[in-house]
Coordinates of C-alpha atoms in Angstrom, one line a residue:
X45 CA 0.0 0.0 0.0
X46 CA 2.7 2.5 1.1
X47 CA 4.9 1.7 -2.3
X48 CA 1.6 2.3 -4.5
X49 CA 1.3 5.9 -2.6
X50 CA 4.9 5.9 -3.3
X51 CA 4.7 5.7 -7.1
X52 CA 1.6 7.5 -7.4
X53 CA 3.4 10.4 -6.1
X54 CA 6.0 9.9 -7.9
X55 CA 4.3 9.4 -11.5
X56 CA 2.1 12.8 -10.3
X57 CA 5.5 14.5 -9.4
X58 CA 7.2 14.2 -12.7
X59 CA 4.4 15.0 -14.6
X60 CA 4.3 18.4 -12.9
X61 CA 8.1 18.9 -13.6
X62 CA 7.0 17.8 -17.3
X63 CA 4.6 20.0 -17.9
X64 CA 6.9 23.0 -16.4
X65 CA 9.3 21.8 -18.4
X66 CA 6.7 21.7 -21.6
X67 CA 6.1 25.2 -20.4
X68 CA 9.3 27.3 -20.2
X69 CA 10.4 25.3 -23.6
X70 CA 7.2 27.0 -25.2
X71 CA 7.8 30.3 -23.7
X72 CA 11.5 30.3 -25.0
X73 CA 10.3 29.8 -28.6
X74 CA 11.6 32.1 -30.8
X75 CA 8.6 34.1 -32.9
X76 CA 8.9 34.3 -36.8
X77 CA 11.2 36.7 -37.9
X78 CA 9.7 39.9 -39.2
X79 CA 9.2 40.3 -43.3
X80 CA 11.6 43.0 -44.1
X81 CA 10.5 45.2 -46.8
X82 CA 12.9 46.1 -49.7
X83 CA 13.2 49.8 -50.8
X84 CA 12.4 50.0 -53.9
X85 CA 13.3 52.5 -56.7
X86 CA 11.7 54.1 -60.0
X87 CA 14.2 55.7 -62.5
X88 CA 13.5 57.8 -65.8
X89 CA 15.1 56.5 -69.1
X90 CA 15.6 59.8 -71.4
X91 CA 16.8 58.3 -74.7
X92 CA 18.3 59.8 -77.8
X93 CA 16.0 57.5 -80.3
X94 CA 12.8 57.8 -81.6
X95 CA 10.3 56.0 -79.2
X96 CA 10.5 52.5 -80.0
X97 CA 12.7 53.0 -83.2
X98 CA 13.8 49.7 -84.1
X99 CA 17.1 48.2 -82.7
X100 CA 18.4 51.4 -81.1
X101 CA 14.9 52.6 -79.2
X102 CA 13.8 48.8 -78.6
X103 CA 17.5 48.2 -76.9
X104 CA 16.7 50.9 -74.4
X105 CA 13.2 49.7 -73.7
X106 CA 14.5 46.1 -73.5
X107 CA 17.0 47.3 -71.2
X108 CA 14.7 48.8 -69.1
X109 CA 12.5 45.8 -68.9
X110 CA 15.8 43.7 -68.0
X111 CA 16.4 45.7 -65.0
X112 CA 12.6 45.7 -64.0
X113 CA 12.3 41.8 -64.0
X114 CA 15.8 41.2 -62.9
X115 CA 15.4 43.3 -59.4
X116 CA 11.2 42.0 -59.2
X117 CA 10.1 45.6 -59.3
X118 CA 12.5 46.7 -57.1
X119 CA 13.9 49.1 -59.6
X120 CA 11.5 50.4 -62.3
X121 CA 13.1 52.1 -64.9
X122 CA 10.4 53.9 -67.4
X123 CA 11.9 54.8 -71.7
X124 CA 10.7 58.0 -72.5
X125 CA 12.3 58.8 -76.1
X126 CA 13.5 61.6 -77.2
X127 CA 11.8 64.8 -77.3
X128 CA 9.7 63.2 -74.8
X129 CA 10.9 65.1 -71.5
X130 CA 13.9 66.5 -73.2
X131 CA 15.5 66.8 -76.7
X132 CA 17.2 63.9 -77.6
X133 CA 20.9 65.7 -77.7
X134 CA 20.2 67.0 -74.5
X135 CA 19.3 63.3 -72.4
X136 CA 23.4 63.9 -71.7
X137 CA 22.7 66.9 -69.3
X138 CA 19.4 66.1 -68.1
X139 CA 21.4 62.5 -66.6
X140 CA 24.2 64.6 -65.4
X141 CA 21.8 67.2 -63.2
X142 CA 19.2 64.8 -62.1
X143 CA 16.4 65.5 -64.3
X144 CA 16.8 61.8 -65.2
X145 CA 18.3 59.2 -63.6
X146 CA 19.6 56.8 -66.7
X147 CA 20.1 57.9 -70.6
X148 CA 20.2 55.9 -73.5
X149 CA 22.4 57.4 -76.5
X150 CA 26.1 57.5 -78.2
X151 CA 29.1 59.1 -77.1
X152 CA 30.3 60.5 -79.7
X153 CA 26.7 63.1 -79.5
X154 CA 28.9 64.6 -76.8
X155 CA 31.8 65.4 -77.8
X156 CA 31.4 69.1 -77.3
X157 CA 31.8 68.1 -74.0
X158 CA 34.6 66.2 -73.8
X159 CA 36.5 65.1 -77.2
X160 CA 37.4 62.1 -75.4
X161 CA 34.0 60.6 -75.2
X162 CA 33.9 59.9 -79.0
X163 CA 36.4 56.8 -78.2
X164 CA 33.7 55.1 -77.1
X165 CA 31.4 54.9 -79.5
X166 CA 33.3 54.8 -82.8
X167 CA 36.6 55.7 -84.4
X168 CA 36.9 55.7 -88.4
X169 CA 39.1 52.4 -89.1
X170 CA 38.6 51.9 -85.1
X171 CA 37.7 48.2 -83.6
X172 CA 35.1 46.7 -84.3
X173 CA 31.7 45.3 -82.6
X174 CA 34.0 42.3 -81.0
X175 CA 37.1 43.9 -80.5
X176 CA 35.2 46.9 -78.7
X177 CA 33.5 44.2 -76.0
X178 CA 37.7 43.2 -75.8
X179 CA 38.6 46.6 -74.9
X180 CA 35.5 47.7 -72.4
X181 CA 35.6 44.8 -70.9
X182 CA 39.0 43.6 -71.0
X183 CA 41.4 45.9 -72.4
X184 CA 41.2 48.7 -69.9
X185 CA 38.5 50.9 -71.7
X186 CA 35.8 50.6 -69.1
X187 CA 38.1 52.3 -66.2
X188 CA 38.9 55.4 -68.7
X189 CA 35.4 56.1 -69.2
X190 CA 34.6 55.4 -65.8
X191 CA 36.8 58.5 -64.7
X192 CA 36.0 60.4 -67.7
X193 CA 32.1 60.3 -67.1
X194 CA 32.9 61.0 -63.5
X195 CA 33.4 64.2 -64.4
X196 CA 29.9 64.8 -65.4
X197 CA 28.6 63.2 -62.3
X198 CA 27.5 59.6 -64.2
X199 CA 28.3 56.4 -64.9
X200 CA 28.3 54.8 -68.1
X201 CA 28.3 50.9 -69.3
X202 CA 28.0 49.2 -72.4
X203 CA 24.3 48.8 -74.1
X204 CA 24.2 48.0 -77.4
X205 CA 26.6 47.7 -80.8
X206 CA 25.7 47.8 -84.1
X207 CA 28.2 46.3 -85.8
X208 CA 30.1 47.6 -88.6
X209 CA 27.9 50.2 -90.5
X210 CA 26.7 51.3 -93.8
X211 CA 28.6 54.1 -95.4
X212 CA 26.0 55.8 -96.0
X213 CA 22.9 57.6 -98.7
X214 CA 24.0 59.9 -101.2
X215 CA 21.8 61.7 -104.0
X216 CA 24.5 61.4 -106.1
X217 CA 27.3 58.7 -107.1
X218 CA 30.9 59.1 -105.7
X219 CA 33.0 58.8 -108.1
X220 CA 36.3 60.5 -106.7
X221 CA 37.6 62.3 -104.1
X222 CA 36.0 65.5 -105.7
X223 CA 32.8 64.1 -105.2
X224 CA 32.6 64.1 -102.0
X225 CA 33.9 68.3 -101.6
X226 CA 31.1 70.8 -100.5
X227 CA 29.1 67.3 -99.9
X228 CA 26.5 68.4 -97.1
X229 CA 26.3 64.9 -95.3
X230 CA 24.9 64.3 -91.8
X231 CA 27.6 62.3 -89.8
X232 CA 28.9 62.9 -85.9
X233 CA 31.7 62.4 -84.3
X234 CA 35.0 62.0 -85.4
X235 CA 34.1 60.8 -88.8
X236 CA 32.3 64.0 -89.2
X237 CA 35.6 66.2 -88.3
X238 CA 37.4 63.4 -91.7
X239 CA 34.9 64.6 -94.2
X240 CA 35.4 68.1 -92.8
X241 CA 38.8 67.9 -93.6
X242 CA 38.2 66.7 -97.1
X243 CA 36.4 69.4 -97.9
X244 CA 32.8 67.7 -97.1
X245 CA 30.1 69.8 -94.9
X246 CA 29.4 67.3 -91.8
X247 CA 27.0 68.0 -89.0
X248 CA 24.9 66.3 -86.6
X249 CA 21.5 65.9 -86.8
X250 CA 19.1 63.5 -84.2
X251 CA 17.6 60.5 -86.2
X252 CA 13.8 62.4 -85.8
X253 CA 15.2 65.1 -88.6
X254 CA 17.4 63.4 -91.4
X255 CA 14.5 62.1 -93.0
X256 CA 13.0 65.5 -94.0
X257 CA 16.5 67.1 -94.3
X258 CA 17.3 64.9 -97.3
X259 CA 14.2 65.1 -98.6
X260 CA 13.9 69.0 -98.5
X261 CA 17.9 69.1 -100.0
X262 CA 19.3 70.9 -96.4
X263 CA 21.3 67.9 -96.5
X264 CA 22.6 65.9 -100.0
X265 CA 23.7 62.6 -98.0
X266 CA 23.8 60.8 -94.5
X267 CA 24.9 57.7 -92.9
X268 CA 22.5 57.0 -90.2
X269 CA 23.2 52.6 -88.9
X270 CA 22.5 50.3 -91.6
X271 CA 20.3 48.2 -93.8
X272 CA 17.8 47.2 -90.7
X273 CA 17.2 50.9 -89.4
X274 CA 17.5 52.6 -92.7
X275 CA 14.6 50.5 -94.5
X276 CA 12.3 51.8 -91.3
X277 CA 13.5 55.2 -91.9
X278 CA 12.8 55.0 -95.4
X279 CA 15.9 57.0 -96.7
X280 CA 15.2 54.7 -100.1
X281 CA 12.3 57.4 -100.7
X282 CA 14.5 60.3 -101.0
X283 CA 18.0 58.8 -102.4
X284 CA 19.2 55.7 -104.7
X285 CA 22.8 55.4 -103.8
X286 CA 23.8 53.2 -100.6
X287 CA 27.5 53.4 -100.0
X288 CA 29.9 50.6 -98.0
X289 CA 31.8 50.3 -96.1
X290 CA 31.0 52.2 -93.2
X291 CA 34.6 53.1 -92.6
X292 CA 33.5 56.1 -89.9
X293 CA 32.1 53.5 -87.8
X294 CA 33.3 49.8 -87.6
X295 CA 31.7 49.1 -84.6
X296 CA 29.5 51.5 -83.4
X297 CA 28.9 50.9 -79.4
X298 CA 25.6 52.5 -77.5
X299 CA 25.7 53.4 -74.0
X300 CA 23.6 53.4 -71.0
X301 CA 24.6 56.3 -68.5
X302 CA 23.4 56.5 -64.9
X303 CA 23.6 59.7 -62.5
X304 CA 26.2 58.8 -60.2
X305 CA 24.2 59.6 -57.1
X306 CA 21.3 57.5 -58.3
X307 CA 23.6 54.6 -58.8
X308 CA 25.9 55.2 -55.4
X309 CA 22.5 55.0 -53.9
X310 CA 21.3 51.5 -54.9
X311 CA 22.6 48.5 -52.7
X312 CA 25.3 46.5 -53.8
X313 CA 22.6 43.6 -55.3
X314 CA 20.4 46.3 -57.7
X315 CA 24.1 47.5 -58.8
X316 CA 25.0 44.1 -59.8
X317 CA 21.4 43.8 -61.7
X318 CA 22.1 47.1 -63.9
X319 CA 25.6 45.9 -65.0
X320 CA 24.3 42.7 -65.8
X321 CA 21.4 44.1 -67.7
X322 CA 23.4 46.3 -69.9
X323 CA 25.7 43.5 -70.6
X324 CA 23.0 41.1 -71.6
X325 CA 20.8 44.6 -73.8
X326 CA 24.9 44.9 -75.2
X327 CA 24.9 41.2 -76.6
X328 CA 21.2 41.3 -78.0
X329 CA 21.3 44.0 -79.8
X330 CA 24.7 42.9 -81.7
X331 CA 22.5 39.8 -82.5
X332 CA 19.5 41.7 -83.8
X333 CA 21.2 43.9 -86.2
X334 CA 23.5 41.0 -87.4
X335 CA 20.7 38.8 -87.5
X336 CA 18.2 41.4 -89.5
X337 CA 20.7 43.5 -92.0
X338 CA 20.8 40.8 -94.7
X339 CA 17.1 40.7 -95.4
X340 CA 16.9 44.4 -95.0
X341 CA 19.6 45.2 -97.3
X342 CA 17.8 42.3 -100.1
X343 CA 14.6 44.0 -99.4
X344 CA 16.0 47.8 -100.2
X345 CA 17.8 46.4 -103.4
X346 CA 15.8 44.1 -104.5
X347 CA 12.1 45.5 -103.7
X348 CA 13.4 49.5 -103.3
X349 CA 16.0 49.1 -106.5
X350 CA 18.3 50.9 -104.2
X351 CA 21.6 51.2 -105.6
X352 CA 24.3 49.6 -103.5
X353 CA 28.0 51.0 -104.0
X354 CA 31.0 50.5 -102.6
X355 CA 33.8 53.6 -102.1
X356 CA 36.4 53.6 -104.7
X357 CA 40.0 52.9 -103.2
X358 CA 41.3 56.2 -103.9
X359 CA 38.4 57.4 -101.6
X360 CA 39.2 54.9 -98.9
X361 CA 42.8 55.3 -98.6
X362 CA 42.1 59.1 -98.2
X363 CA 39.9 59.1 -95.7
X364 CA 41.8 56.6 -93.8
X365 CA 45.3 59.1 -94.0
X366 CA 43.7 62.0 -93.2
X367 CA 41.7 59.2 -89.8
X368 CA 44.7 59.0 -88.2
X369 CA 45.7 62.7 -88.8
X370 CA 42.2 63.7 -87.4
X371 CA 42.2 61.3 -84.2
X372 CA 45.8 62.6 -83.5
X373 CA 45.3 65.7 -83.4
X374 CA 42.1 65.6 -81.4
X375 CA 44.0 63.5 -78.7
X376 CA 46.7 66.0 -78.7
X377 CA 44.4 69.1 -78.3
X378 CA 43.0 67.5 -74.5
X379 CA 44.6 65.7 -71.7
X380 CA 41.8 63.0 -71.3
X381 CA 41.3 62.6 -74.9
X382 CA 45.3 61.8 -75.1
X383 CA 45.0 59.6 -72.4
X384 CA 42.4 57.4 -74.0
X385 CA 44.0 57.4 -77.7
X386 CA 47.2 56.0 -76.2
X387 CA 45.2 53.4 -74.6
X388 CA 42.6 53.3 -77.4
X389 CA 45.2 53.3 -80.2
X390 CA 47.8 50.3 -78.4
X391 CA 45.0 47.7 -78.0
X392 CA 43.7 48.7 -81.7
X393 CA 47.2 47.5 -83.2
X394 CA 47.8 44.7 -80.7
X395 CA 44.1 43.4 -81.2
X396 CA 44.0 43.7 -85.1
X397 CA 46.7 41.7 -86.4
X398 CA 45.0 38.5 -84.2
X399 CA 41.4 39.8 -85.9
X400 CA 42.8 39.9 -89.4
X401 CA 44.1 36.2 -88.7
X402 CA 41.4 34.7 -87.4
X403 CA 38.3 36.6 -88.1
X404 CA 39.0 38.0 -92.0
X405 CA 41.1 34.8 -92.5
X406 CA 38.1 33.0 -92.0
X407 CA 35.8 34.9 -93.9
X408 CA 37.8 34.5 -97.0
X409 CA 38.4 31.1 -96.4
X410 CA 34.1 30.6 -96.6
X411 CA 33.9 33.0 -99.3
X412 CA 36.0 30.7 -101.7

């Protein structure tokens, strides 16, 4: 009798320290951690391109729709195009001041600023779409215009290439080099300043107004990219003569620049996203314009009875003498341009011979 009290007590015992056991164990449970809520971030695009102008406008808005989906909203970035909230040679300053936090454009459109920026968007008998990508990405180039953008308070990265480009639309065949003096052609940048020194009237015009300058006679030729954006211009309307190769521009990169405060102010992860984006909007568009030019150009000869020429040598071999006199002297007339010519200019001679070996050896290997 006394051993069954015993137990009793005992079994009654332990289930009390149990259950006070059971008790503090619940009360030291940890509760669920709290959902932390992301900042997130809504950035204007101001382009230079006409709003969703094939290839160059659709890069920008498929840029913007990289970073959008990449980040999960976290960073919205909305394309307005040019003339939209500013003119489309101005996107340059409005980035710079604030008014918008990314642009979409070329560098050579701002070479009033700084002659250096023209480096990195094309060079007449420069580097091509590939060799470019080598030089941003591996040669050095992206930390030059890095510091030189820094300057105007942005960032820049790769966004785009077009690959070697038309030469261009004349309203009259070019027979000679005295064909081309007095010529009023639209071209920027520094193949611009070569037909200047030719003898040639260069000047830049946004891609809203060549259409209506040719037409109207303000202007009697342009380049503008090639085969796939020329056919949706419709520069076969107002002249006949299509001219290769596009000597002014073998390669001719597009940019995405960011204000520097708006892109200091993202965290590390949304950084990652934009560089990421533009190098994935860089590769696409590359692919578009080398996957589209060949039916383009078939379609604007064969359907338009455009008339494709090529530059006669004498031509060529002149306007790449008086190349290398231009670039020269506008890297000898500014310290940053100097500084990006030297590097510019070293990687061009070390990266050509291997591209002539393997990349034209090639093609005349298939063309056989």
């Amino acid at each position: 009798m006394q051993r069954r009290k015993f137990i009793t007590a005992g079994l009654l015992a332990g289930s009390a320290v149990l259950a006070t056991a059971c008790g503090k164990k619940e009360e030291k449970k940890p509760e669920a951690p709290a959902v932390q809520t992301k900042k997130s971030y809504e950035w204007r695009m101001v382009t230079t391109w006409p709003k969703n102008f094939p290839g160059l406008g659709t890069g920008a808005n498929k840029l913007a729709q990289y970073i959008t989906d990449a980040s999960e909203g976290r960073l919205k970035v909305t394309v307005y195009g040019g003339g939209e909230v500013v003119p489309p040679l101005e996107s340059f300053d409005a980035v710079s001041k604030g008014t918008a936090e990314m642009g979409h454009g070329a560098a050579y459109y701002w070479k009033g600023k700084s002659p250096a920026t023209q480096f990195f968007a094309a060079v007449p008998f420069g580097l091509n779409a590939q060799e470019t990508n080598a030089w941003i990405y591996s040669g050095g180039g992206q930390k030059l215009w890095d510091d030189l953008y820094a300057q105007f308070n942005l960032k820049p990265f790769l966004a785009g290439n077009t690959g070697v480009q038309m030469g261009g639309w004349f309203n009259r065949e070019i027979n000679s080099l005295d064909d081309m003096n007095g010529l009023k052609i639209r071209m920027p940048g520094l193949g611009g300043d070569v037909l200047t020194a030719i003898g040639a009237v260069a000047n830049t015009l946004p891609g809203g107004e060549i259409f209506t300058s040719l037409q109207s006679g303000a202007i009697d030729a342009t380049e503008w990219v090639g085969p796939y954006n020329d056919l949706a211009f419709g520069f076969y309307k107002v002249a006949k003569f299509y001219y290769y190769p596009g000597w002014h521009e073998p390669g001719t990169a597009l940019e995405a620049f960011v204000n520097k405060q708006a892109y200091d102010a993202l965290p590390a992860d949304l950084q990652q996203i934009v560089t990421v984006a533009c190098q994935a909007a860089n590769n696409d568009m590359l692919a578009e314009f080398t996957a589209k030019n060949g039916d383009a150009l078939a379609t604007l000869v064969n359907e338009h009875n455009v008339q494709l020429k090529r530059f006669p040598d004498e031509v060529l071999k002149k306007l790449s003498t008086v190349s290398e006199e231009v670039v020269s002297d506008v890297a000898s007339g500014d310290a940053d341009a100097k500084k990006v010519y030297e590097n510019f200019s070293a990687f061009r001679s070390k990266v050509s011979k291997w591209t002539t070996l393997s990349e034209v050896g090639f093609s005349e290997a298939r063309d056989l």
